[in-house]
Structure formats: C-alpha cells, structure tokens
mmCIF file of C-alpha atoms in Angstrom:
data_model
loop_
_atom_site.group_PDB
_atom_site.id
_atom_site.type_symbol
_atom_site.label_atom_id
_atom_site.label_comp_id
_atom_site.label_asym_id
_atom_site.label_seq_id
_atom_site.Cartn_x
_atom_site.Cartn_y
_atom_site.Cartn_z
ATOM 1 C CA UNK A 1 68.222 78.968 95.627
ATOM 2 C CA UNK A 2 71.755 80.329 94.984
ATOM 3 C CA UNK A 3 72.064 84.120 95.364
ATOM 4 C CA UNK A 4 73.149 86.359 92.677
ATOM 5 C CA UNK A 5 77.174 88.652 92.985
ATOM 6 C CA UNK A 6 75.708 91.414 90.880
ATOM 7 C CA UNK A 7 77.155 94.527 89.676
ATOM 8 C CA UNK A 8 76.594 97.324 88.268
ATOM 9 C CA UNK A 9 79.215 99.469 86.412
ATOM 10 C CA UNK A 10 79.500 102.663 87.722
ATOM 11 C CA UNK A 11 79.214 105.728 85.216
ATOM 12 C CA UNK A 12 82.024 107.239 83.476
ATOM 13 C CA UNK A 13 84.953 105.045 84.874
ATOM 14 C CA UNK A 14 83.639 104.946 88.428
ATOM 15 C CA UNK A 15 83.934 101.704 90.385
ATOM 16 C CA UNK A 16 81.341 99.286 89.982
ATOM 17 C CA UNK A 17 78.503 98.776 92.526
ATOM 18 C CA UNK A 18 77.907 95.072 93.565
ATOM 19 C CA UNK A 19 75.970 93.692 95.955
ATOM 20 C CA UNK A 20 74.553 90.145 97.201
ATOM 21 C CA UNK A 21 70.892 89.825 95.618
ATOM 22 C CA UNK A 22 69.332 87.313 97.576
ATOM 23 C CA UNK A 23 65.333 88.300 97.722
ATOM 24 C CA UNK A 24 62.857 86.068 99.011
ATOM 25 C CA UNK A 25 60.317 84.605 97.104
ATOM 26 C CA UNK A 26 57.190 86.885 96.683
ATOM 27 C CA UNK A 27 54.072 86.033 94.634
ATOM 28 C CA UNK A 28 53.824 89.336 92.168
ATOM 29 C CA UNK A 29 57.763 89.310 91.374
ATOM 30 C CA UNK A 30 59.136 86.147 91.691
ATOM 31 C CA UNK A 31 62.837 84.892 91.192
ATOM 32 C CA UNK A 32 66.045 86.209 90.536
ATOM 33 C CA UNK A 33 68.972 83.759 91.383
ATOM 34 C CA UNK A 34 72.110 82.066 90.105
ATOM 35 C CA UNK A 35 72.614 79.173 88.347
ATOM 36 C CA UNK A 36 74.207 76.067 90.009
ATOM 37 C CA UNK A 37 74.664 72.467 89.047
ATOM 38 C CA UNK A 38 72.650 70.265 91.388
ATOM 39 C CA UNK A 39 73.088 66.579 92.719
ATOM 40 C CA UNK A 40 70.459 65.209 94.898
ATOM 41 C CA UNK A 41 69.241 62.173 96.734
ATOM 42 C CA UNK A 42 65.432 61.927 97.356
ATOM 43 C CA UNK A 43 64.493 58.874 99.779
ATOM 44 C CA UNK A 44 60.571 57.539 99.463
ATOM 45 C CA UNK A 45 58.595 55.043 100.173
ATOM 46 C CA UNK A 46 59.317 52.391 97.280
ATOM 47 C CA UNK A 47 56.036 52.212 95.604
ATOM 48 C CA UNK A 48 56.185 55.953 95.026
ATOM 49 C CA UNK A 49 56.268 57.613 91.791
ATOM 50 C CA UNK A 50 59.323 60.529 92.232
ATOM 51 C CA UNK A 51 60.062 63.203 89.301
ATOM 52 C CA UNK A 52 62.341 65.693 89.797
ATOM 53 C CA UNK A 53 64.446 68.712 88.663
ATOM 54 C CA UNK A 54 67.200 67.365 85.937
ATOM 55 C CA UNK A 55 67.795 63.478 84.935
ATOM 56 C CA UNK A 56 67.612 60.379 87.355
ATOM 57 C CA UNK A 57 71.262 59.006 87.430
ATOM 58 C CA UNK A 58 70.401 56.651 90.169
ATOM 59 C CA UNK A 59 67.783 54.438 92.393
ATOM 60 C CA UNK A 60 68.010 51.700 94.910
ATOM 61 C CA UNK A 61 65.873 50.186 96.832
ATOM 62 C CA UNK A 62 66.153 48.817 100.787
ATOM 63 C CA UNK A 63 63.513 47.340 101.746
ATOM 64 C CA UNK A 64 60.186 49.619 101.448
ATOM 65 C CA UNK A 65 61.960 52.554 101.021
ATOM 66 C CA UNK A 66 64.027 53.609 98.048
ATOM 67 C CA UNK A 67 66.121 56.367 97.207
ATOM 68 C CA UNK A 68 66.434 57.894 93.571
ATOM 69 C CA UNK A 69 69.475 60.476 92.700
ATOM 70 C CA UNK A 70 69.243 63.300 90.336
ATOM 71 C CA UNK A 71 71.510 65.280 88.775
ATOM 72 C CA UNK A 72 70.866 68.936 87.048
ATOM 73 C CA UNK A 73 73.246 71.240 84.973
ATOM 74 C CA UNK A 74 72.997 74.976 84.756
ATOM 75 C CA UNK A 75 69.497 75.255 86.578
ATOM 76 C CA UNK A 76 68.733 78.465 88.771
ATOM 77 C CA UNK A 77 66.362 75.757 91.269
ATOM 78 C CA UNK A 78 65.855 72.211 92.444
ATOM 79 C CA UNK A 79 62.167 70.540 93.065
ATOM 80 C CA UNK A 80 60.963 67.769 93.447
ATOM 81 C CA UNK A 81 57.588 66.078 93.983
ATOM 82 C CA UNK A 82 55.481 62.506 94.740
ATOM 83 C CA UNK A 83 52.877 60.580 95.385
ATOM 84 C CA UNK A 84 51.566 57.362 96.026
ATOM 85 C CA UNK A 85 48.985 58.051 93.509
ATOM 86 C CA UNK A 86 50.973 59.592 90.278
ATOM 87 C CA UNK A 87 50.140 57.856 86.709
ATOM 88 C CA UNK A 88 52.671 58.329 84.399
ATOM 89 C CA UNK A 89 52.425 58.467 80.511
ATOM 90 C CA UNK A 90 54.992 59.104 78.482
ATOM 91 C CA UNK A 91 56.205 61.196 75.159
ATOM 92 C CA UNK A 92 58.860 62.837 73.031
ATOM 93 C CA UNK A 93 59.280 65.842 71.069
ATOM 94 C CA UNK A 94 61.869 65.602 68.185
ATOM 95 C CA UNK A 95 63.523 69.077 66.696
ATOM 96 C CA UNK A 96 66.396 70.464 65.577
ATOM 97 C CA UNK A 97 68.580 70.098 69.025
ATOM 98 C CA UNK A 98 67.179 66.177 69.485
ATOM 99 C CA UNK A 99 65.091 64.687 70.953
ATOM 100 C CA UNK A 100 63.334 65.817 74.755
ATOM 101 C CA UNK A 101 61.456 63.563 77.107
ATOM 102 C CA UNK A 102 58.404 64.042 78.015
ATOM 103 C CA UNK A 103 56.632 62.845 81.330
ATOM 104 C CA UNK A 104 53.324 63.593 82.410
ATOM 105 C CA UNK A 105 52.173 62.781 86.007
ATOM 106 C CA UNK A 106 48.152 62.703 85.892
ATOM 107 C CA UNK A 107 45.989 62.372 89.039
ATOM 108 C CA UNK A 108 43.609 58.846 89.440
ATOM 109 C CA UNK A 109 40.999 59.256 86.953
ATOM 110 C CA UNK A 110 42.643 61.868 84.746
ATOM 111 C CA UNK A 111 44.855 59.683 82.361
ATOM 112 C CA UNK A 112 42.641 60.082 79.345
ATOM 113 C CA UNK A 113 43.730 63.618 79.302
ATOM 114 C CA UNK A 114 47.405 63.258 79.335
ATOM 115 C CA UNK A 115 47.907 63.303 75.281
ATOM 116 C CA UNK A 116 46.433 66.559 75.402
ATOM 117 C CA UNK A 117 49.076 68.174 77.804
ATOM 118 C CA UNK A 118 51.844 65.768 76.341
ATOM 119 C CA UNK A 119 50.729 67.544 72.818
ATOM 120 C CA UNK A 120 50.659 70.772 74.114
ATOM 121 C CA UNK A 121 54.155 70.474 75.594
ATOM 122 C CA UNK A 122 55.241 69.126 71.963
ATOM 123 C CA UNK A 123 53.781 72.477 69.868
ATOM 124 C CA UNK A 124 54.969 74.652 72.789
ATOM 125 C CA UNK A 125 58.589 73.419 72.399
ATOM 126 C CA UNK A 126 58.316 73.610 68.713
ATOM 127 C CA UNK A 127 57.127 77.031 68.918
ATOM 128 C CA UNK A 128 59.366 78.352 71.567
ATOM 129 C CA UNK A 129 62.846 76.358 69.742
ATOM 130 C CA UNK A 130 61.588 78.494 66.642
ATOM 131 C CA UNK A 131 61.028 81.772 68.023
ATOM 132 C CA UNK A 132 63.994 81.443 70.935
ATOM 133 C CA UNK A 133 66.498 78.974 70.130
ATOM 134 C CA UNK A 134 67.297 75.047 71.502
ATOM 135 C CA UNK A 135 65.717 73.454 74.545
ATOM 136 C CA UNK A 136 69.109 72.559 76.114
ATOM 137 C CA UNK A 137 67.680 69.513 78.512
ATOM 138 C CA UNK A 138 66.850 66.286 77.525
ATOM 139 C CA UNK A 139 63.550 66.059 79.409
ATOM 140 C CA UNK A 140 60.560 67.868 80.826
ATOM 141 C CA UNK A 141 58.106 66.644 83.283
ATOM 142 C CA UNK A 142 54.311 67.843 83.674
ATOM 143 C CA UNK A 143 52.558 67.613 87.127
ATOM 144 C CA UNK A 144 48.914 67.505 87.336
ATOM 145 C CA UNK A 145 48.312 69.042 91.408
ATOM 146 C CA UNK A 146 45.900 66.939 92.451
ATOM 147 C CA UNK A 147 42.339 68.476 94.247
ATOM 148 C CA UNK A 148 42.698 71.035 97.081
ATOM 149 C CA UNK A 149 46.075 71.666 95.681
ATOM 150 C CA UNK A 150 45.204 74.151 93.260
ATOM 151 C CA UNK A 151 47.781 76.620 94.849
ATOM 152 C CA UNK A 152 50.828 74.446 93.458
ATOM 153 C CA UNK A 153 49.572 74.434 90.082
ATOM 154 C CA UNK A 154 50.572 76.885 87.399
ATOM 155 C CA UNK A 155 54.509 77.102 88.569
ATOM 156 C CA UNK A 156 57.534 76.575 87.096
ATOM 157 C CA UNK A 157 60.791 75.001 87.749
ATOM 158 C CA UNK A 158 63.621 73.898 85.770
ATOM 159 C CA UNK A 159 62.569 71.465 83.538
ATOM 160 C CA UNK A 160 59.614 70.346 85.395
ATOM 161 C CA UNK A 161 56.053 72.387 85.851
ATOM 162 C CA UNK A 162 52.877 72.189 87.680
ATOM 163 C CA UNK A 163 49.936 72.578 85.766
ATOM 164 C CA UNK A 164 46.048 72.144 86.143
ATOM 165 C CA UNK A 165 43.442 69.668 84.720
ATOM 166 C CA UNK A 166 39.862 70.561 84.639
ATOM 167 C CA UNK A 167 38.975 67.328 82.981
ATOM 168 C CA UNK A 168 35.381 67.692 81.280
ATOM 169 C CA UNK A 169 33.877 69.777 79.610
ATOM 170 C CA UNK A 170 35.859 70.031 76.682
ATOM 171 C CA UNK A 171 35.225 73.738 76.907
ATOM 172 C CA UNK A 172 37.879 74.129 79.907
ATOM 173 C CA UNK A 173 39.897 71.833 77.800
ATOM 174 C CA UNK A 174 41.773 75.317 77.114
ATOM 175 C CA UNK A 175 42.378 76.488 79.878
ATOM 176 C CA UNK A 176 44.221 73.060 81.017
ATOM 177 C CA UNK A 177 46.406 73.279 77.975
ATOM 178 C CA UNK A 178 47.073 77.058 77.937
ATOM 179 C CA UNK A 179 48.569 76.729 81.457
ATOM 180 C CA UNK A 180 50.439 73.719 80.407
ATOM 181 C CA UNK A 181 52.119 76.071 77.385
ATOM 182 C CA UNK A 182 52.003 79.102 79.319
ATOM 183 C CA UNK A 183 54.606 76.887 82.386
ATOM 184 C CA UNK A 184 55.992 75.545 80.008
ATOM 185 C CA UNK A 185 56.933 79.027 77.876
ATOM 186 C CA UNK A 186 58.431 79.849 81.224
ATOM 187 C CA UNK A 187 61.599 77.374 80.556
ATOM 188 C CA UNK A 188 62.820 80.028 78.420
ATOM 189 C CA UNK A 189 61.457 83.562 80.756
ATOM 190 C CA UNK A 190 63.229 83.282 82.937
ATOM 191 C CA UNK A 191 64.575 79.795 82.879
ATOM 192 C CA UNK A 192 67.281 80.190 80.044
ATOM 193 C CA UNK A 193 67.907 84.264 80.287
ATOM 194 C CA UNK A 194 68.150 84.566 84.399
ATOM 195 C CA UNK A 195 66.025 87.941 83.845
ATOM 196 C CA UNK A 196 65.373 89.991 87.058
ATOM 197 C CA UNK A 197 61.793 89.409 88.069
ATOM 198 C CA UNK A 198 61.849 90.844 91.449
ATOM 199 C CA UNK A 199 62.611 94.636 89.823
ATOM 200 C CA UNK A 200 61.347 94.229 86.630
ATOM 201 C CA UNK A 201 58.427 91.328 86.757
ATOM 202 C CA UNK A 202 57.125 92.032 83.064
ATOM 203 C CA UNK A 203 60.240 90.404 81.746
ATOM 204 C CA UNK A 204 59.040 87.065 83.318
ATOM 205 C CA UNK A 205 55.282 86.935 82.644
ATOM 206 C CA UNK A 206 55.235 89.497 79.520
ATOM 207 C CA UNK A 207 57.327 87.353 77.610
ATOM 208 C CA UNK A 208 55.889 84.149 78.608
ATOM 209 C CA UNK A 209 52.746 85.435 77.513
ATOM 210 C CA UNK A 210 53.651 86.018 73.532
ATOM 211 C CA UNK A 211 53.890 82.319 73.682
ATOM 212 C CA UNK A 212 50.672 81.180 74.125
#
C-alpha cells in the first residue's frame, strides 16, 4: 500500500507537523494509506478464473498459462484472487452515475445463490449512491471464500470484496447478504473518504454500519 505525507497545521501560525504514516495492517484498526493509480500483470494457469482490483485492459494466452492486465484509478490498494474452481454469474446496477458491473465468483455448488448477493450488491449501491453520492467505478466483483477459508471472507478492497455464503437454511440467508452489503458499504468508509482507521477505527466500521 502507498504511505500517507501527512500534516498537521501547527496552532496559531506555527509550522506544520508532517510525518510519513505508514502503519501496518492490524485487525481492530485497519488501513490508512494513499491513493495511487495501479497497472498490473497477473500470470495463471489458463483455465483459471482471475478477478481483480480495477478493469481488465488485457489477456493473452501462451500455452497453459495466461496472463491478464489490470488497470485501477484512484484506489488506496491492489488484490487480486483465483481459482481453478470460481463460477461466475453476472449483473448490473443502473443509477444516476451509469451503469456498474457486477461479478459474482460462487464456490462449486453455490451458484443458485448468486442472485441473492448480485441483488444485494444492487440495493446496497442504490442505497449508498442516495445517501453518499456516485459509485465512481464501473464494476464491482463479489468473492465467495470457499470452505476453511472463512478468515478471507468479510474484507474489503477497492472495488472487489470477500464475502460469505452459508447456503441453506434460508434463515442464514441474512447473514450471507448482510456481509455482502455490509463489504460492500465499505467502498464508500473508507474507500472513497481515505478516513484514518488506525487512530480513529469508528470512522471505518461505524459508518459502514448505518448502511445495512
């Protein structure tokens, strides 16, 4: 991640303080960083299924492997994930800054699920446009971790988020789709705003929160 220049003005016409903020990721306060504009090259085996931080601008293939590129604007991070064993369905969500891709990445036996979290991601970004202004990318990808991965799921990153899916009963059928709003509220807090979770964490999860 890129580190932060910040400053603070000093008081009553003293110089400003600035300093290199450059924390480390820890699991009750989370990110502050920079924004930066990202082009990368991911290299797979060709049969893979790849999704990534940002748009795909580019693939080819050599023989069994293949290697996609990907290009991000104004994003504080870069991720990227895949698997042999991805199935992807596909979405939109129309409002008043356009239209917005949507992918979702189930595991094996969990496709029948993926309109749920592809409709949850639609009346999450309606909500959040109304309430907090445009979406500014054209896509956003959904990751369901697979088993024994549950430590992945339930975190952000720009414009693509892990989330969880309990499958049946239909009574954890919330939980799946609160997590997919609540990751997805998180585009905004602190996607958009850059707020300062590692001193003030509330601004991160608090706000993210009033979403769902």
């Amino acid at each position: 991640k890129v580190g932060v220049w910040d400053c603070d003005a000093g008081p009553h016409g003293h110089p400003a303080t600035c300093r290199w903020r450059a924390h480390q990721h820890h699991a009750t306060s989370e990110f502050f960083a920079d924004y930066g504009v990202y082009d990368v090259d991911v290299e797979v085996p060709a049969k893979w299924v790849v999704a990534a931080t940002g748009v795909l601008v580019g693939e080819k293939t050599t023989g069994a492997r293949k290697t996609m590129t990907y290009h991000a604007e104004d994003v504080h991070d870069f991720v990227w994930t895949t698997s042999p064993d991805f199935k992807v369905t596909e979405g939109k969500y129309v409002g008043p800054s356009g239209e917005v891709r949507i992918v979702m990445l189930s595991q094996p036996g969990r496709v029948a699920n993926a309109g749920r979290h592809i409709k949850a991601t639609q009346e999450g970004l309606a909500e959040l446009e109304r309430r907090f202004g445009p979406y500014p990318y054209s896509q956003i990808t959904v990751v369901d971790v697979p088993e024994g991965a549950e430590g992945g799921g339930g975190m952000e990153y720009p414009t693509l988020f892990f989330t969880f899916d309990y499958g049946e009963p239909p009574e954890m059928h919330a939980i799946s789709e609160g997590t997919t709003i609540h990751e997805l509220a998180h585009q905004y807090f602190y996607g958009l705003i850059g707020s300062d979770e590692v001193e003030e964490a509330f601004l991160d999860e608090g706000f993210t929160e009033t979403v769902n």
